[in-house]
Amino acid sequence: MNISVFGLGYVGCVSLGCLAQNGHNVIGVDTNPIKVEQINSGKATIIEKDIDRIIGEQHLTGRIRATMDFNDAIQNSEISIICVGTPSSGNGHLNLNYIMHVASQIGESLKGKDEFHILAVRSTVMPGTADKIADIIEEQSGKKRNEHFSVLSNPEFLREGTAVIDYYDPPITLIGTDNNEAAQKLASLYAELPAEIIITDLKVAEIMKYVNNTYHALKVSFGNEIGNICKSLSIDSHKVVDIFCKDKKLNISPYYFKPGFAFGGSCLPKDLKGLGSLAHDLYLETPVIQNIEKSNEIQIKRTIDYLVSLGKKRIGFLGISFKEGTDDLRNSPALTVIETLLGKGFSICIYDKNVRLAQLTGTNKQFIDERIPHLANYLTDDLESVIEGSDIIVITTKEKIFIEKLKYVEEKHLVDLVRLDDSLLNKSNYFGINW
Ligand SMILES: NC(=O)c1ccc[n+]([C@@H]2O[C@H](COP(=O)([O-])OP(=O)(O)OC[C@H]3O[C@@H](n4cnc5c(N)ncnc54)[C@H](O)[C@@H]3O)[C@@H](O)[C@H]2O)c1
């Protein structure tokens, strides 16, 4: 395929060399004449293992060249890969000037091109950038998005230092698109790589790098805070973290990674507090650990604020225990929501097939007796009556029966804290807490 690569820095130089090595003809474009000259004399623009050899070899085959002339690059390629820099502006926002400048250049050039052109944004950009790029191109060229050109998101996951290895063995290949045909064509560039190719919504792909990198940063800081606590207690933190990482069921796994409601129960809040207090007693600052509880409280408050904002008085809860399949009410965040709403004068009714107050024992019973002794007044075994008698229905546990019951409910607000089922997502009366 004939490809142009805009920006010949880390990402662009590696893409240029590796795509050519896979048999494509690649034109590099950069505003920096030194980088253009380097590529045209068979030299890499960056220091990275293997990249000098790859650029040298591909220069000899004649499959790569570089230019400062964007029009030459657009007219002689069918796919353009955008790899220009997106540095931080002074206030932490991204500086998208380079990207927007490239968009305007491409729009200018597409005016004079009849063939369909695909743009793949490999730079790290904020969600919505592909749409802005498409608007600029439409305005500049007079052409129509997805009729004459497409803008796709194709984030790069390489790390400097292992850039070529990462190019050939990425964790995933991600393409965000509103045009499946263009996505399939772009995907064919990566067909030889071992990674799964995931084709998804544009904005999902665009936000992915931020989610990944923020999580990576969180891992480093969490690991450091655990390390600092361990060191203060003369515990070898590396032994701790090595064992932590061996738990692929709960620790290094998708488990718990479900945007939704707050955590609760008898263990997570207690042990989180315990470790935070231990760090405090050791005179250690552990802001990541200390702020987890705050984040959880915000999720509870967000739910209460939303329910209050609906301006209806009768609220039915489907589920009340801290998670499905249990009758444990200790530190159930749903209970906190209910307590607050009762205090504000809302009328509450609750269905939870697992909670039989008469059968509660031990600390679970003690918790209810102390916190909300009149709970029995609001609980019922009759799911239908909760649905019938409420203006707002709050789903706090995943029970299959709820899906069938709620599918045809139209006149009431459905507030889902657990993503009960995707079949409900398009209902106009449905609200997911964070999706
Ligand atoms: N470096 C990494 O490890 C890495 C990894 C993944 C993603 N990214 C992202 O990829 C993007 C590029 O990163 P990088 O490290 O390669 O940047 P870089 O600064 O090394 O290179 C960017 C290049 O773009 C060129 N450029 C600027 N305006 C141009 C224009 N109008 N036309 C053509 N070229 C132009 C610059 O001259 C420069 O050579 C950024 O968004 C970055 O966040 C970087």
Tab-separated table of C-alpha atoms and ligand atoms in Angstrom:
chain	number	residue	atom	x	y	z
A	1	MET	CA	0.000	0.000	0.000
A	2	ASN	CA	1.122	3.629	-0.444
A	3	ILE	CA	1.226	5.334	2.942
A	4	SER	CA	2.261	8.769	4.209
A	5	VAL	CA	3.449	9.356	7.781
A	6	PHE	CA	3.134	12.890	9.176
A	7	GLY	CA	5.699	13.627	11.896
A	8	LEU	CA	9.060	11.878	11.940
A	9	GLY	CA	9.725	11.712	15.685
A	10	TYR	CA	9.672	8.557	17.810
A	11	VAL	CA	6.327	7.272	16.674
A	12	GLY	CA	6.596	8.440	13.057
A	13	CYS	CA	10.118	7.162	12.441
A	14	VAL	CA	9.289	3.721	13.852
A	15	SER	CA	6.026	3.537	11.839
A	16	LEU	CA	7.865	4.603	8.682
A	17	GLY	CA	10.576	1.961	9.037
A	18	CYS	CA	8.354	-0.899	10.210
A	19	LEU	CA	5.613	-0.338	7.619
A	20	ALA	CA	8.266	-0.292	4.882
A	21	GLN	CA	9.818	-3.447	6.321
A	22	ASN	CA	6.373	-5.050	5.952
A	23	GLY	CA	6.452	-4.227	2.234
A	24	HIS	CA	4.621	-0.885	1.997
A	25	ASN	CA	5.811	2.253	0.212
A	26	VAL	CA	6.023	4.990	2.823
A	27	ILE	CA	6.508	8.749	2.476
A	28	GLY	CA	7.536	10.584	5.640
A	29	VAL	CA	6.547	14.233	6.112
A	30	ASP	CA	8.059	16.628	8.611
A	31	THR	CA	8.383	20.393	8.975
A	32	ASN	CA	11.941	19.885	10.195
A	33	PRO	CA	14.301	19.781	7.185
A	34	ILE	CA	17.013	17.987	9.171
A	35	LYS	CA	14.705	15.003	9.846
A	36	VAL	CA	13.651	14.891	6.191
A	37	GLU	CA	17.288	14.918	5.142
A	38	GLN	CA	18.147	12.151	7.642
A	39	ILE	CA	15.488	9.813	6.238
A	40	ASN	CA	16.501	10.605	2.663
A	41	SER	CA	20.064	9.629	3.460
A	42	GLY	CA	18.986	6.347	5.075
A	43	LYS	CA	19.340	7.422	8.698
A	44	ALA	CA	16.847	7.245	11.547
A	45	THR	CA	15.707	10.473	13.221
A	46	ILE	CA	15.798	8.868	16.692
A	47	ILE	CA	18.062	6.646	18.778
A	48	GLU	CA	16.329	3.287	19.222
A	49	LYS	CA	17.472	-0.307	19.009
A	50	ASP	CA	17.261	-1.659	15.388
A	51	ILE	CA	15.714	1.476	13.876
A	52	ASP	CA	18.930	2.698	12.178
A	53	ARG	CA	19.340	-0.677	10.478
A	54	ILE	CA	15.673	-0.805	9.409
A	55	ILE	CA	15.678	2.737	7.962
A	56	GLY	CA	19.037	2.039	6.224
A	57	GLU	CA	17.755	-1.194	4.651
A	58	GLN	CA	14.411	0.269	3.601
A	59	HIS	CA	16.152	3.302	2.127
A	60	LEU	CA	18.156	0.916	-0.073
A	61	THR	CA	15.006	-0.932	-1.233
A	62	GLY	CA	13.561	2.452	-2.266
A	63	ARG	CA	10.400	1.911	-0.216
A	64	ILE	CA	10.907	5.005	1.966
A	65	ARG	CA	11.463	8.658	1.283
A	66	ALA	CA	10.749	11.893	3.144
A	67	THR	CA	9.547	15.344	2.161
A	68	MET	CA	8.405	18.675	3.586
A	69	ASP	CA	5.780	18.874	0.864
A	70	PHE	CA	2.487	17.659	2.372
A	71	ASN	CA	0.739	17.826	-0.987
A	72	ASP	CA	3.249	15.420	-2.547
A	73	ALA	CA	2.639	13.019	0.367
A	74	ILE	CA	-1.173	13.166	0.207
A	75	GLN	CA	-1.394	12.854	-3.560
A	76	ASN	CA	0.882	9.820	-3.548
A	77	SER	CA	-0.666	7.844	-0.691
A	78	GLU	CA	-4.045	6.314	0.185
A	79	ILE	CA	-3.568	6.269	3.960
A	80	SER	CA	-1.957	9.036	6.049
A	81	ILE	CA	-0.785	8.204	9.536
A	82	ILE	CA	-0.613	11.268	11.807
A	83	CYS	CA	2.245	11.067	14.315
A	84	VAL	CA	2.933	14.735	15.058
A	85	GLY	CA	3.621	15.819	18.622
A	86	THR	CA	0.848	16.712	21.094
A	87	PRO	CA	2.822	18.334	23.933
A	88	SER	CA	1.255	19.608	27.162
A	89	SER	CA	0.288	23.263	27.157
A	90	GLY	CA	1.218	25.353	30.213
A	91	ASN	CA	-2.066	24.538	32.009
A	92	GLY	CA	-1.890	20.773	31.436
A	93	HIS	CA	-4.159	20.654	28.397
A	94	LEU	CA	-2.886	19.163	25.174
A	95	ASN	CA	-1.494	21.452	22.550
A	96	LEU	CA	-3.294	20.276	19.429
A	97	ASN	CA	-1.857	23.021	17.200
A	98	TYR	CA	0.363	20.615	15.258
A	99	ILE	CA	-2.478	18.182	14.658
A	100	MET	CA	-4.867	20.915	13.540
A	101	HIS	CA	-2.202	22.335	11.261
A	102	VAL	CA	-1.774	18.923	9.624
A	103	ALA	CA	-5.582	18.638	9.287
A	104	SER	CA	-5.669	21.926	7.474
A	105	GLN	CA	-2.788	20.874	5.171
A	106	ILE	CA	-4.515	17.594	4.361
A	107	GLY	CA	-7.800	19.425	3.681
A	108	GLU	CA	-5.974	21.754	1.334
A	109	SER	CA	-4.426	18.861	-0.546
A	110	LEU	CA	-7.618	16.764	-0.716
A	111	LYS	CA	-9.252	19.553	-2.723
A	112	GLY	CA	-7.289	18.287	-5.686
A	113	LYS	CA	-7.660	14.552	-5.076
A	114	ASP	CA	-10.403	12.286	-6.433
A	115	GLU	CA	-9.527	9.044	-4.642
A	116	PHE	CA	-10.812	8.190	-1.169
A	117	HIS	CA	-8.260	9.032	1.549
A	118	ILE	CA	-7.916	7.532	5.031
A	119	LEU	CA	-6.391	9.425	7.952
A	120	ALA	CA	-5.267	7.463	10.984
A	121	VAL	CA	-4.485	9.554	14.066
A	122	ARG	CA	-1.669	7.772	15.878
A	123	SER	CA	-0.793	10.746	18.108
A	124	THR	CA	-2.295	10.825	21.584
A	125	VAL	CA	-5.319	13.129	21.411
A	126	MET	CA	-8.356	13.991	23.499
A	127	PRO	CA	-11.710	12.347	22.676
A	128	GLY	CA	-13.464	14.335	19.969
A	129	THR	CA	-10.268	15.313	18.125
A	130	ALA	CA	-11.005	13.092	15.111
A	131	ASP	CA	-14.331	14.914	14.707
A	132	LYS	CA	-12.573	18.296	14.856
A	133	ILE	CA	-10.011	17.132	12.284
A	134	ALA	CA	-12.827	15.954	9.997
A	135	ASP	CA	-14.586	19.329	10.333
A	136	ILE	CA	-11.405	21.188	9.361
A	137	ILE	CA	-10.839	18.913	6.371
A	138	GLU	CA	-14.435	19.259	5.195
A	139	GLU	CA	-14.177	23.026	5.446
A	140	GLN	CA	-10.803	23.238	3.683
A	141	SER	CA	-11.466	20.716	0.937
A	142	GLY	CA	-15.212	20.982	0.341
A	143	LYS	CA	-15.235	17.159	0.511
A	144	LYS	CA	-17.573	15.010	2.610
A	145	ARG	CA	-16.472	12.856	5.516
A	146	ASN	CA	-16.884	9.130	4.769
A	147	GLU	CA	-17.718	9.906	1.153
A	148	HIS	CA	-14.297	11.252	0.145
A	149	PHE	CA	-12.198	10.707	3.288
A	150	SER	CA	-12.333	9.125	6.743
A	151	VAL	CA	-10.657	10.015	10.018
A	152	LEU	CA	-9.818	7.099	12.297
A	153	SER	CA	-8.154	6.823	15.678
A	154	ASN	CA	-5.269	4.382	15.851
A	155	PRO	CA	-3.380	5.040	19.105
A	156	GLU	CA	0.238	3.977	19.444
A	157	PHE	CA	1.229	1.890	22.478
A	158	LEU	CA	5.019	1.733	21.969
A	159	ARG	CA	7.479	2.629	24.734
A	160	GLU	CA	10.690	4.505	24.005
A	161	GLY	CA	13.677	2.180	24.410
A	162	THR	CA	11.763	-0.834	23.058
A	163	ALA	CA	9.903	0.978	20.282
A	164	VAL	CA	10.585	-1.460	17.417
A	165	ILE	CA	9.918	-4.547	19.561
A	166	ASP	CA	6.686	-2.915	20.764
A	167	TYR	CA	5.651	-2.004	17.204
A	168	TYR	CA	5.841	-5.658	16.172
A	169	ASP	CA	4.346	-6.992	19.394
A	170	PRO	CA	1.864	-4.459	20.769
A	171	PRO	CA	-0.550	-5.389	23.578
A	172	ILE	CA	-3.456	-4.740	21.192
A	173	THR	CA	-4.045	-3.005	17.872
A	174	LEU	CA	-6.817	-0.480	18.390
A	175	ILE	CA	-8.851	1.254	15.701
A	176	GLY	CA	-11.626	3.708	16.482
A	177	THR	CA	-13.909	4.476	13.573
A	178	ASP	CA	-17.276	5.485	12.190
A	179	ASN	CA	-16.474	3.776	8.889
A	180	ASN	CA	-16.043	0.018	8.896
A	181	GLU	CA	-14.633	-0.227	5.368
A	182	ALA	CA	-11.873	2.277	6.156
A	183	ALA	CA	-11.188	0.464	9.440
A	184	GLN	CA	-10.764	-2.864	7.629
A	185	LYS	CA	-8.294	-1.282	5.204
A	186	LEU	CA	-6.277	0.261	8.047
A	187	ALA	CA	-6.438	-3.025	9.983
A	188	SER	CA	-4.866	-4.831	7.027
A	189	LEU	CA	-1.627	-2.890	7.734
A	190	TYR	CA	-1.402	-4.693	11.070
A	191	ALA	CA	-2.668	-8.110	9.995
A	192	GLU	CA	0.776	-9.682	10.408
A	193	LEU	CA	1.180	-8.525	14.009
A	194	PRO	CA	0.319	-11.075	16.693
A	195	ALA	CA	-1.928	-8.645	18.617
A	196	GLU	CA	-5.718	-8.775	18.615
A	197	ILE	CA	-7.185	-6.078	16.357
A	198	ILE	CA	-9.997	-4.280	18.154
A	199	ILE	CA	-12.301	-2.061	16.099
A	200	THR	CA	-14.425	0.210	18.252
A	201	ASP	CA	-16.075	3.652	18.548
A	202	LEU	CA	-13.880	6.651	17.715
A	203	LYS	CA	-14.014	8.224	21.160
A	204	VAL	CA	-13.450	4.932	22.936
A	205	ALA	CA	-10.181	4.546	21.014
A	206	GLU	CA	-9.238	8.184	21.575
A	207	ILE	CA	-9.567	8.046	25.359
A	208	MET	CA	-7.779	4.701	25.674
A	209	LYS	CA	-4.196	6.033	25.894
A	210	TYR	CA	-5.175	8.373	28.718
A	211	VAL	CA	-6.872	5.564	30.597
A	212	ASN	CA	-3.874	3.265	30.067
A	213	ASN	CA	-1.214	5.778	31.012
A	214	THR	CA	-3.116	7.106	34.018
A	215	TYR	CA	-3.499	3.537	35.250
A	216	HIS	CA	0.186	2.869	34.678
A	217	ALA	CA	1.008	5.982	36.704
A	218	LEU	CA	-1.418	4.805	39.415
A	219	LYS	CA	0.341	1.427	39.509
A	220	VAL	CA	3.716	3.098	40.022
A	221	SER	CA	2.448	5.386	42.789
A	222	PHE	CA	0.413	2.660	44.514
A	223	GLY	CA	3.434	0.355	44.397
A	224	ASN	CA	5.617	3.120	45.838
A	225	GLU	CA	3.212	3.827	48.703
A	226	ILE	CA	3.010	0.110	49.535
A	227	GLY	CA	6.819	0.020	49.331
A	228	ASN	CA	7.171	2.966	51.719
A	229	ILE	CA	4.811	1.357	54.260
A	230	CYS	CA	6.628	-1.979	53.971
A	231	LYS	CA	10.055	-0.396	54.398
A	232	SER	CA	8.905	1.390	57.575
A	233	LEU	CA	7.892	-2.002	58.942
A	234	SER	CA	11.131	-3.734	57.777
A	235	ILE	CA	9.106	-5.799	55.293
A	236	ASP	CA	10.620	-6.521	51.867
A	237	SER	CA	8.176	-4.736	49.545
A	238	HIS	CA	9.384	-6.641	46.484
A	239	LYS	CA	8.409	-9.947	48.097
A	240	VAL	CA	4.988	-8.411	48.849
A	241	VAL	CA	4.429	-7.081	45.344
A	242	ASP	CA	5.692	-10.266	43.687
A	243	ILE	CA	3.098	-12.255	45.618
A	244	PHE	CA	0.450	-9.593	44.914
A	245	CYS	CA	1.065	-10.027	41.171
A	246	LYS	CA	0.707	-13.798	41.366
A	247	ASP	CA	-2.990	-13.394	42.183
A	248	LYS	CA	-4.378	-13.279	38.663
A	249	LYS	CA	-7.919	-13.886	39.894
A	250	LEU	CA	-8.595	-10.718	41.877
A	251	ASN	CA	-5.435	-8.531	41.713
A	252	ILE	CA	-4.067	-8.558	38.167
A	253	SER	CA	-7.341	-9.286	36.413
A	254	PRO	CA	-10.515	-7.667	35.041
A	255	TYR	CA	-12.232	-8.379	38.385
A	256	TYR	CA	-13.447	-5.156	40.078
A	257	PHE	CA	-12.824	-3.212	36.838
A	258	LYS	CA	-16.464	-2.370	36.207
A	259	PRO	CA	-17.461	1.288	36.302
A	260	GLY	CA	-20.537	1.413	38.506
A	261	PHE	CA	-21.443	1.996	42.115
A	262	ALA	CA	-19.324	2.419	45.248
A	263	PHE	CA	-17.620	-0.473	47.025
A	264	GLY	CA	-18.762	-1.575	50.468
A	265	GLY	CA	-19.040	-4.661	52.629
A	266	SER	CA	-17.254	-5.794	55.723
A	267	CYS	CA	-13.723	-6.027	54.277
A	268	LEU	CA	-12.768	-3.398	51.685
A	269	PRO	CA	-13.699	-0.270	53.707
A	270	LYS	CA	-12.299	-1.725	56.941
A	271	ASP	CA	-8.972	-2.882	55.523
A	272	LEU	CA	-8.513	0.257	53.439
A	273	LYS	CA	-8.944	2.327	56.617
A	274	GLY	CA	-6.617	-0.046	58.466
A	275	LEU	CA	-3.759	0.363	56.010
A	276	GLY	CA	-4.313	4.135	55.786
A	277	SER	CA	-4.186	4.460	59.585
A	278	LEU	CA	-1.082	2.293	59.744
A	279	ALA	CA	0.648	4.589	57.220
A	280	HIS	CA	-0.474	7.622	59.222
A	281	ASP	CA	0.915	6.123	62.449
A	282	LEU	CA	4.214	5.590	60.632
A	283	TYR	CA	4.249	9.312	59.688
A	284	LEU	CA	4.020	8.392	56.008
A	285	GLU	CA	2.211	10.382	53.357
A	286	THR	CA	0.162	8.003	51.207
A	287	PRO	CA	-2.193	10.221	49.176
A	288	VAL	CA	-3.217	7.506	46.717
A	289	ILE	CA	-4.332	5.154	49.486
A	290	GLN	CA	-5.806	7.950	51.620
A	291	ASN	CA	-8.003	9.272	48.800
A	292	ILE	CA	-9.623	5.988	47.774
A	293	GLU	CA	-12.298	6.355	50.450
A	294	LYS	CA	-13.002	9.905	49.320
A	295	SER	CA	-13.439	8.709	45.751
A	296	ASN	CA	-15.904	6.086	46.997
A	297	GLU	CA	-17.893	8.674	48.947
A	298	ILE	CA	-18.088	10.845	45.821
A	299	GLN	CA	-19.664	7.920	43.948
A	300	ILE	CA	-22.327	7.592	46.656
A	301	LYS	CA	-22.955	11.352	46.645
A	302	ARG	CA	-23.198	11.357	42.841
A	303	THR	CA	-25.972	8.760	43.086
A	304	ILE	CA	-27.874	10.667	45.786
A	305	ASP	CA	-27.553	13.970	43.914
A	306	TYR	CA	-28.847	12.393	40.717
A	307	LEU	CA	-31.830	10.746	42.422
A	308	VAL	CA	-32.744	14.013	44.162
A	309	SER	CA	-32.380	15.933	40.894
A	310	LEU	CA	-35.117	13.826	39.272
A	311	GLY	CA	-37.676	15.594	41.484
A	312	LYS	CA	-39.781	12.475	42.216
A	313	LYS	CA	-40.606	11.257	45.702
A	314	ARG	CA	-41.196	7.482	45.460
A	315	ILE	CA	-37.984	5.523	45.005
A	316	GLY	CA	-37.774	1.735	44.759
A	317	PHE	CA	-34.504	-0.140	45.286
A	318	LEU	CA	-33.844	-3.468	43.588
A	319	GLY	CA	-31.158	-4.870	45.856
A	320	ILE	CA	-29.772	-3.508	49.082
A	321	SER	CA	-26.901	-5.788	50.165
A	322	PHE	CA	-23.388	-4.606	49.370
A	323	LYS	CA	-23.152	-6.988	46.416
A	324	GLU	CA	-25.255	-9.613	44.689
A	325	GLY	CA	-25.665	-13.110	46.086
A	326	THR	CA	-25.287	-12.112	49.750
A	327	ASP	CA	-27.436	-10.784	52.589
A	328	ASP	CA	-24.501	-8.833	54.058
A	329	LEU	CA	-25.684	-5.295	54.700
A	330	ARG	CA	-22.593	-4.082	56.531
A	331	ASN	CA	-21.279	-0.933	54.870
A	332	SER	CA	-23.640	-1.407	51.954
A	333	PRO	CA	-23.408	1.840	49.956
A	334	ALA	CA	-27.054	1.380	48.839
A	335	LEU	CA	-28.021	1.561	52.492
A	336	THR	CA	-26.182	4.877	52.849
A	337	VAL	CA	-28.122	6.226	49.868
A	338	ILE	CA	-31.402	4.990	51.390
A	339	GLU	CA	-30.629	6.488	54.815
A	340	THR	CA	-29.867	9.862	53.244
A	341	LEU	CA	-33.005	9.819	51.094
A	342	LEU	CA	-35.188	8.861	54.084
A	343	GLY	CA	-33.681	11.815	55.938
A	344	LYS	CA	-34.691	14.052	53.026
A	345	GLY	CA	-38.284	12.815	53.197
A	346	PHE	CA	-38.338	10.444	50.220
A	347	SER	CA	-40.670	7.457	50.219
A	348	ILE	CA	-38.600	4.276	49.903
A	349	CYS	CA	-39.373	0.640	49.187
A	350	ILE	CA	-36.850	-2.141	48.776
A	351	TYR	CA	-36.767	-5.575	47.197
A	352	ASP	CA	-33.835	-7.911	47.883
A	353	LYS	CA	-34.441	-11.633	47.615
A	354	ASN	CA	-31.411	-12.408	49.766
A	355	VAL	CA	-32.245	-10.175	52.690
A	356	ARG	CA	-34.554	-11.696	55.308
A	357	LEU	CA	-34.300	-9.471	58.354
A	358	ALA	CA	-35.519	-12.217	60.691
A	359	GLN	CA	-32.634	-14.388	59.585
A	360	LEU	CA	-29.878	-11.801	59.988
A	361	THR	CA	-27.383	-12.756	62.678
A	362	GLY	CA	-24.187	-11.546	64.352
A	363	THR	CA	-22.514	-8.302	63.301
A	364	ASN	CA	-24.757	-8.056	60.256
A	365	LYS	CA	-27.844	-7.848	62.509
A	366	GLN	CA	-26.061	-5.552	64.949
A	367	PHE	CA	-25.182	-3.210	62.097
A	368	ILE	CA	-28.822	-2.935	61.000
A	369	ASP	CA	-30.117	-2.604	64.579
A	370	GLU	CA	-27.763	0.301	65.154
A	371	ARG	CA	-27.858	2.038	61.784
A	372	ILE	CA	-31.381	1.599	60.454
A	373	PRO	CA	-33.576	-0.381	62.888
A	374	HIS	CA	-36.792	0.475	61.029
A	375	LEU	CA	-35.497	-1.157	57.796
A	376	ALA	CA	-38.290	-3.776	57.924
A	377	ASN	CA	-40.829	-1.023	57.188
A	378	TYR	CA	-39.355	-0.558	53.708
A	379	LEU	CA	-38.533	-4.142	52.712
A	380	THR	CA	-40.936	-6.282	50.723
A	381	ASP	CA	-40.840	-9.707	49.031
A	382	ASP	CA	-43.031	-8.398	46.255
A	383	LEU	CA	-40.879	-7.224	43.349
A	384	GLU	CA	-43.933	-6.167	41.308
A	385	SER	CA	-45.171	-3.848	44.047
A	386	VAL	CA	-41.782	-2.109	44.252
A	387	ILE	CA	-41.811	-1.505	40.491
A	388	GLU	CA	-45.469	-0.477	40.449
A	389	GLY	CA	-45.255	1.813	43.470
A	390	SER	CA	-42.123	3.776	42.488
A	391	ASP	CA	-41.420	6.719	40.204
A	392	ILE	CA	-37.712	5.937	40.225
A	393	ILE	CA	-36.290	2.406	40.241
A	394	VAL	CA	-32.691	2.032	41.380
A	395	ILE	CA	-30.905	-1.163	40.347
A	396	THR	CA	-28.102	-1.996	42.770
A	397	THR	CA	-27.585	-5.722	42.145
A	398	LYS	CA	-27.564	-7.806	38.983
A	399	GLU	CA	-30.487	-10.226	39.025
A	400	LYS	CA	-31.655	-11.751	35.727
A	401	ILE	CA	-35.276	-11.369	36.762
A	402	PHE	CA	-34.875	-7.580	36.888
A	403	ILE	CA	-34.070	-7.464	33.152
A	404	GLU	CA	-37.354	-9.085	32.157
A	405	LYS	CA	-39.334	-6.959	34.605
A	406	LEU	CA	-37.777	-3.648	33.555
A	407	LYS	CA	-37.628	-4.194	29.794
A	408	TYR	CA	-41.154	-2.872	29.284
A	409	VAL	CA	-41.252	-0.267	32.056
A	410	GLU	CA	-41.625	3.086	30.293
A	411	GLU	CA	-43.146	5.677	32.603
A	412	LYS	CA	-40.564	5.488	35.386
A	413	HIS	CA	-36.914	6.478	35.680
A	414	LEU	CA	-34.559	3.483	35.681
A	415	VAL	CA	-31.315	4.326	37.465
A	416	ASP	CA	-28.778	1.554	36.974
A	417	LEU	CA	-25.743	1.335	39.263
A	418	VAL	CA	-24.524	-2.062	38.021
A	419	ARG	CA	-25.054	-2.129	34.225
A	420	LEU	CA	-27.798	-4.708	34.544
A	421	ASP	CA	-28.029	-5.533	30.840
A	422	ASP	CA	-27.062	-3.854	27.573
A	423	SER	CA	-30.588	-4.411	26.211
A	424	LEU	CA	-31.772	-1.577	28.512
A	425	LEU	CA	-29.214	0.996	27.346
A	426	ASN	CA	-31.307	2.525	24.572
A	427	LYS	CA	-34.430	3.057	26.642
A	428	SER	CA	-35.196	6.770	26.917
A	429	ASN	CA	-36.041	6.427	30.635
A	430	TYR	CA	-32.729	4.675	31.451
A	431	PHE	CA	-29.727	6.261	33.196
A	432	GLY	CA	-26.440	4.430	33.835
A	433	ILE	CA	-24.460	5.879	36.744
A	434	ASN	CA	-21.244	6.136	34.724
A	435	TRP	CA	-21.809	4.892	31.198
B	1	LIG	N1	7.166	8.825	22.196
B	1	LIG	C1	6.426	7.842	22.649
B	1	LIG	O1	6.881	6.920	23.334
B	1	LIG	C2	4.976	7.788	22.296
B	1	LIG	C3	4.285	6.598	22.441
B	1	LIG	C4	2.938	6.543	22.083
B	1	LIG	C5	2.298	7.682	21.620
B	1	LIG	N2	2.995	8.847	21.517
B	1	LIG	C6	2.286	10.011	20.991
B	1	LIG	O2	2.587	10.115	19.608
B	1	LIG	C7	2.701	11.482	19.217
B	1	LIG	C8	4.077	11.763	18.648
B	1	LIG	O3	5.027	11.522	19.667
B	1	LIG	P1	6.579	11.555	19.339
B	1	LIG	O4	7.268	11.169	20.610
B	1	LIG	O5	6.847	10.770	18.100
B	1	LIG	O6	6.781	13.118	19.052
B	1	LIG	P2	8.094	13.865	18.535
B	1	LIG	O7	8.085	15.204	19.144
B	1	LIG	O8	9.296	12.987	18.705
B	1	LIG	O9	7.828	14.001	16.971
B	1	LIG	C9	6.810	14.795	16.419
B	1	LIG	C10	7.258	15.244	15.044
B	1	LIG	O10	6.182	15.915	14.409
B	1	LIG	C11	6.754	16.904	13.570
B	1	LIG	N3	5.739	17.872	13.119
B	1	LIG	C12	5.156	18.871	13.805
B	1	LIG	N4	4.265	19.513	13.017
B	1	LIG	C13	4.254	18.886	11.817
B	1	LIG	C14	3.534	19.059	10.606
B	1	LIG	N5	2.640	20.020	10.470
B	1	LIG	N6	3.780	18.221	9.609
B	1	LIG	C15	4.672	17.236	9.741
B	1	LIG	N7	5.394	17.012	10.853
B	1	LIG	C16	5.184	17.836	11.883
B	1	LIG	C17	7.859	17.494	14.439
B	1	LIG	O11	8.803	18.223	13.670
B	1	LIG	C18	8.437	16.218	15.045
B	1	LIG	O12	9.478	15.700	14.250
B	1	LIG	C19	2.354	12.292	20.473
B	1	LIG	O13	0.996	12.552	20.483
B	1	LIG	C20	2.695	11.339	21.600
B	1	LIG	O14	1.977	11.630	22.777
B	1	LIG	C21	4.321	8.907	21.816
